[in-house]
PDB file of C-alpha atoms in Angstrom:
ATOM      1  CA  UNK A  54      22.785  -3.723 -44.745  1.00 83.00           C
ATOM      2  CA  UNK A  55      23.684  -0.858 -42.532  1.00 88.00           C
ATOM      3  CA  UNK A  56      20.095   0.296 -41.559  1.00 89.00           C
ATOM      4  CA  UNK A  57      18.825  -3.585 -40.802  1.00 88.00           C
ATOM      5  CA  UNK A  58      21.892  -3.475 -38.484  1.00 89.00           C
ATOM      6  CA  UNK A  59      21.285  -0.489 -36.804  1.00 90.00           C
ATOM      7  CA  UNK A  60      17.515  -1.390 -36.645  1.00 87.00           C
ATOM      8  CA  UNK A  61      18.185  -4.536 -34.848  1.00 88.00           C
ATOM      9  CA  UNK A  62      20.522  -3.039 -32.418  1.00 89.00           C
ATOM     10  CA  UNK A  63      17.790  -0.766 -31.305  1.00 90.00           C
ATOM     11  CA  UNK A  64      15.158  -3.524 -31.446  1.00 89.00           C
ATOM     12  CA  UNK A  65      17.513  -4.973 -28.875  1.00 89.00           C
ATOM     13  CA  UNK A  66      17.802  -2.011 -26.928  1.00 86.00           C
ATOM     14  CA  UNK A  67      14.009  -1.822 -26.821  1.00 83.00           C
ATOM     15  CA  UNK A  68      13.366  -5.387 -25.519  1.00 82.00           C
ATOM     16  CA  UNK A  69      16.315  -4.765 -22.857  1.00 82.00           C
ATOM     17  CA  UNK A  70      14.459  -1.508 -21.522  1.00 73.00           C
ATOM     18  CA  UNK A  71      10.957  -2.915 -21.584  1.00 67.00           C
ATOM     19  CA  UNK A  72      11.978  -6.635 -20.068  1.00 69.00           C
ATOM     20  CA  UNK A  73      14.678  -5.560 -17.648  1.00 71.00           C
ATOM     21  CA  UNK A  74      15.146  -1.687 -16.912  1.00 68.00           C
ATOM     22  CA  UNK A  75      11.452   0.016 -16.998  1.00 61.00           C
ATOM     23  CA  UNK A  76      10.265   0.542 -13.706  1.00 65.00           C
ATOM     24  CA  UNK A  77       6.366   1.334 -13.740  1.00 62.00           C
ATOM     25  CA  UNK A  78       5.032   4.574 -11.468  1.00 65.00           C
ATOM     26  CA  UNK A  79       4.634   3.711  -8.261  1.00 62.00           C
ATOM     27  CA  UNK A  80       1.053   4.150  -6.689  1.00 63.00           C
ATOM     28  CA  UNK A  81       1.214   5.245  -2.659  1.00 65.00           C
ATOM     29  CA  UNK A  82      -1.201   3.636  -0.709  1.00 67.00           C
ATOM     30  CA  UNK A  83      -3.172   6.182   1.438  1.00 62.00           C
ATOM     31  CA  UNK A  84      -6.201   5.817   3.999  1.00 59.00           C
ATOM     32  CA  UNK A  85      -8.656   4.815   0.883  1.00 67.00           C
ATOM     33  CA  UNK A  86      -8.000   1.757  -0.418  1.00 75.00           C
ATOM     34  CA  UNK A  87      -6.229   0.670  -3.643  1.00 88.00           C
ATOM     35  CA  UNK A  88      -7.657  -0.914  -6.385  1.00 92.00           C
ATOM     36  CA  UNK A  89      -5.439  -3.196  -8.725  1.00 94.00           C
ATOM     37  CA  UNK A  90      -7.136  -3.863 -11.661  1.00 94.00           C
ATOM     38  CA  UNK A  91      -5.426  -7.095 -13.394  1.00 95.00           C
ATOM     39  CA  UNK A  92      -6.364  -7.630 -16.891  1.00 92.00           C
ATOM     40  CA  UNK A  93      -4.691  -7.659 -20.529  1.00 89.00           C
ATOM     41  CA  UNK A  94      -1.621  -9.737 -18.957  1.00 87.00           C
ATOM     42  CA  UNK A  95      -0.758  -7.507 -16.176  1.00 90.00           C
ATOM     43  CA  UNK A  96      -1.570  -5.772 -12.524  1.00 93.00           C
ATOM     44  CA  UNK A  97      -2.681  -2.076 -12.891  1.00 92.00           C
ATOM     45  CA  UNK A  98      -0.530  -0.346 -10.572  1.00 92.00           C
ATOM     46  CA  UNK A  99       2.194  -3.330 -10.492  1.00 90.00           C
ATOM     47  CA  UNK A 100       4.412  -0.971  -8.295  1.00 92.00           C
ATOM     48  CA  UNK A 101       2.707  -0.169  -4.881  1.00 90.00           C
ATOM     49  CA  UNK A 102       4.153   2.102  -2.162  1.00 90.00           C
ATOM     50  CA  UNK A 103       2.595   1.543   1.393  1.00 87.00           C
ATOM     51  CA  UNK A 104       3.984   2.712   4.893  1.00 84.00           C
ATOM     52  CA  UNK A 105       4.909  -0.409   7.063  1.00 80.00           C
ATOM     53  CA  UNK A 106       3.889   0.302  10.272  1.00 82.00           C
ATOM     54  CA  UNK A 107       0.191   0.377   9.335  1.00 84.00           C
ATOM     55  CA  UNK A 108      -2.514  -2.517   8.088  1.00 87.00           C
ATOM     56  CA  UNK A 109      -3.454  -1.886   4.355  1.00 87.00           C
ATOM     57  CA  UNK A 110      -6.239  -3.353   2.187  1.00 90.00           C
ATOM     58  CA  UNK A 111      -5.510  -3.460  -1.211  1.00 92.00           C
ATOM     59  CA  UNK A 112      -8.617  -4.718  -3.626  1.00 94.00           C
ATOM     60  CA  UNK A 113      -7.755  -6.796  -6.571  1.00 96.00           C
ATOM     61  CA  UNK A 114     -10.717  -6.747  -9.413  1.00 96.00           C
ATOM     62  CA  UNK A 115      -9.999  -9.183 -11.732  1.00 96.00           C
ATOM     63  CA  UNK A 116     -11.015  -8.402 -15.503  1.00 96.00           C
ATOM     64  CA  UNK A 117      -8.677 -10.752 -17.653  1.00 92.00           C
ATOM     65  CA  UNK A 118     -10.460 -14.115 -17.932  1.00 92.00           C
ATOM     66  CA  UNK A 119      -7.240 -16.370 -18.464  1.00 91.00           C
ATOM     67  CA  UNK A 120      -6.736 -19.219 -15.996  1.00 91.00           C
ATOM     68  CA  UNK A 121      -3.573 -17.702 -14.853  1.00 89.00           C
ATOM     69  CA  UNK A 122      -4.719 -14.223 -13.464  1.00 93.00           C
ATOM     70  CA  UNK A 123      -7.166 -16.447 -11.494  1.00 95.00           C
ATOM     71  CA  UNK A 124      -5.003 -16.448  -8.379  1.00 95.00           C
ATOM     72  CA  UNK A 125      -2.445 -14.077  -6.392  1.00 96.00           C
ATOM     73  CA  UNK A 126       0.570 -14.974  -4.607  1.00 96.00           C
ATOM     74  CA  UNK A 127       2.104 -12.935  -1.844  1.00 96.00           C
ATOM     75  CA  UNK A 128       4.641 -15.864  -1.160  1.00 96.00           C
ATOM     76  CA  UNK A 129       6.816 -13.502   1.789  1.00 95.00           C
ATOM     77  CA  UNK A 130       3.268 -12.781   3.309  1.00 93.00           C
ATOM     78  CA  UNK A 131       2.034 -16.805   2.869  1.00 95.00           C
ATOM     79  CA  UNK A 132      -0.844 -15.484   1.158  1.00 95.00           C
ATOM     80  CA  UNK A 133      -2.825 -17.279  -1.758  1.00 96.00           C
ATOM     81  CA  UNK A 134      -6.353 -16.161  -3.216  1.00 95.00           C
ATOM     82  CA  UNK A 135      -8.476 -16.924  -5.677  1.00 96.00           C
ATOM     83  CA  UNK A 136      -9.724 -13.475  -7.804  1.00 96.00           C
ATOM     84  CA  UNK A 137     -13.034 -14.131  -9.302  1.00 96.00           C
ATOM     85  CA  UNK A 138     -13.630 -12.595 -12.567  1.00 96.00           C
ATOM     86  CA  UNK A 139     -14.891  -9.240 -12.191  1.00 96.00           C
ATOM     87  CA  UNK A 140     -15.363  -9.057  -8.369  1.00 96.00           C
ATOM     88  CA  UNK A 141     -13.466  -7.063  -6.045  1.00 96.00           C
ATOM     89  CA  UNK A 142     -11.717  -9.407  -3.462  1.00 96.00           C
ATOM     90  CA  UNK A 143      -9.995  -7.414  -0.758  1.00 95.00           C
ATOM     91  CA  UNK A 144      -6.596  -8.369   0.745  1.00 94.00           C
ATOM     92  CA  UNK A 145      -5.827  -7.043   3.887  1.00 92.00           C
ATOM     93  CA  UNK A 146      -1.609  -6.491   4.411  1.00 90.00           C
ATOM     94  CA  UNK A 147      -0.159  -6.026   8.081  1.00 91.00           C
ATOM     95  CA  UNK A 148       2.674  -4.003   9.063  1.00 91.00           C
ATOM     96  CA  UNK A 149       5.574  -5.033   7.114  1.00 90.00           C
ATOM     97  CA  UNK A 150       9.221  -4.420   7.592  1.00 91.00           C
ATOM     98  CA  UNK A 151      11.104  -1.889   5.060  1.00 92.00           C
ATOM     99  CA  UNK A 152      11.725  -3.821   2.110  1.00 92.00           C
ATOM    100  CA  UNK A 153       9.987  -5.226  -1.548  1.00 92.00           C
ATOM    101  CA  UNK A 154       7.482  -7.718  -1.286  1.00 94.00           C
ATOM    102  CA  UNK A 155       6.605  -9.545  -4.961  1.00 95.00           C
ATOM    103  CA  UNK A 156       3.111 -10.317  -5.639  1.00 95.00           C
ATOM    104  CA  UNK A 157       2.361 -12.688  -8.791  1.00 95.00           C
ATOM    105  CA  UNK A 158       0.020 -15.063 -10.464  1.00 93.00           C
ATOM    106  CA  UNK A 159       0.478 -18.934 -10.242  1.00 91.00           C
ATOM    107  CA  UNK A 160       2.838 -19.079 -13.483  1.00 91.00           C
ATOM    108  CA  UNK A 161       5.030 -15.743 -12.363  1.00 89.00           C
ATOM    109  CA  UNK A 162       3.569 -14.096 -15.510  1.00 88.00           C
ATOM    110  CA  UNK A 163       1.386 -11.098 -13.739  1.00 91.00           C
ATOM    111  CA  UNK A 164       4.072  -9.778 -11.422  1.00 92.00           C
ATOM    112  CA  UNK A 165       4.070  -6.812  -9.021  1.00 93.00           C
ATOM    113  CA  UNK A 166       5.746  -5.510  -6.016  1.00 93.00           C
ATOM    114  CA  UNK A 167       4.909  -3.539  -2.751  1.00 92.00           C
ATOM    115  CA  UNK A 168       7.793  -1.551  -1.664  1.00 91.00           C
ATOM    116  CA  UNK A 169       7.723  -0.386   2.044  1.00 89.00           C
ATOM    117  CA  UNK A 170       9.289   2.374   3.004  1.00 80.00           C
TER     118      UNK A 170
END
């Protein structure tokens, strides 16, 4: 009874980390642009680091064929595109004040963030 105890307290630990306290690496975004690559339920780099006084691009290539990953969401930024399945479509950011700007599918299931420094 002990070790089914013990196990579920550290399934429970697990789910806490994974759900709420795990922070992905952060990928900076330099003079070449940045590809997100969204497939198998999530955005690959979800965590994006860009300096805010200059314009990025950022190219999302869509691999996951599910109806959700089919658009992006930058609500702050009022923009709303439709990724076509395995295409690069290129966003294009402006200068952005310091702060974390959430980027997401329709459903909020793919979720990421650019953080601005």
């Amino acid at each position: 009874m002990l070790i089914i105890n013990i196990a579920g307290v550290i399934l429970i630990a697990l789910i806490i980390w994974w759900f709420w306290l795990y922070k992905p690496k952060a990928e900076q975004v330099g003079n070449d642009d940045l590809v997100v690559v969204v497939e198998n339920g999530v955005y690959k780099p979800s965590h994006i680091l860009m300096d805010g006084n200059d314009t990025h691009d950022i190219t999302f290539l869509r691999k996951d064929a599910s109806p959700c990953a089919e658009t992006l969401l930058i609500p702050e930024l009022e923009i709303s595109e439709t990724l076509p399945l395995n295409k690069p479509t290129k966003i294009h950011i402006p200068p952005l004040n310091s702060g974390e700007y959430a980027f997401h599918c329709q459903m909020q299931m793919y979720k990421g963030t650019i953080s601005i420094k």
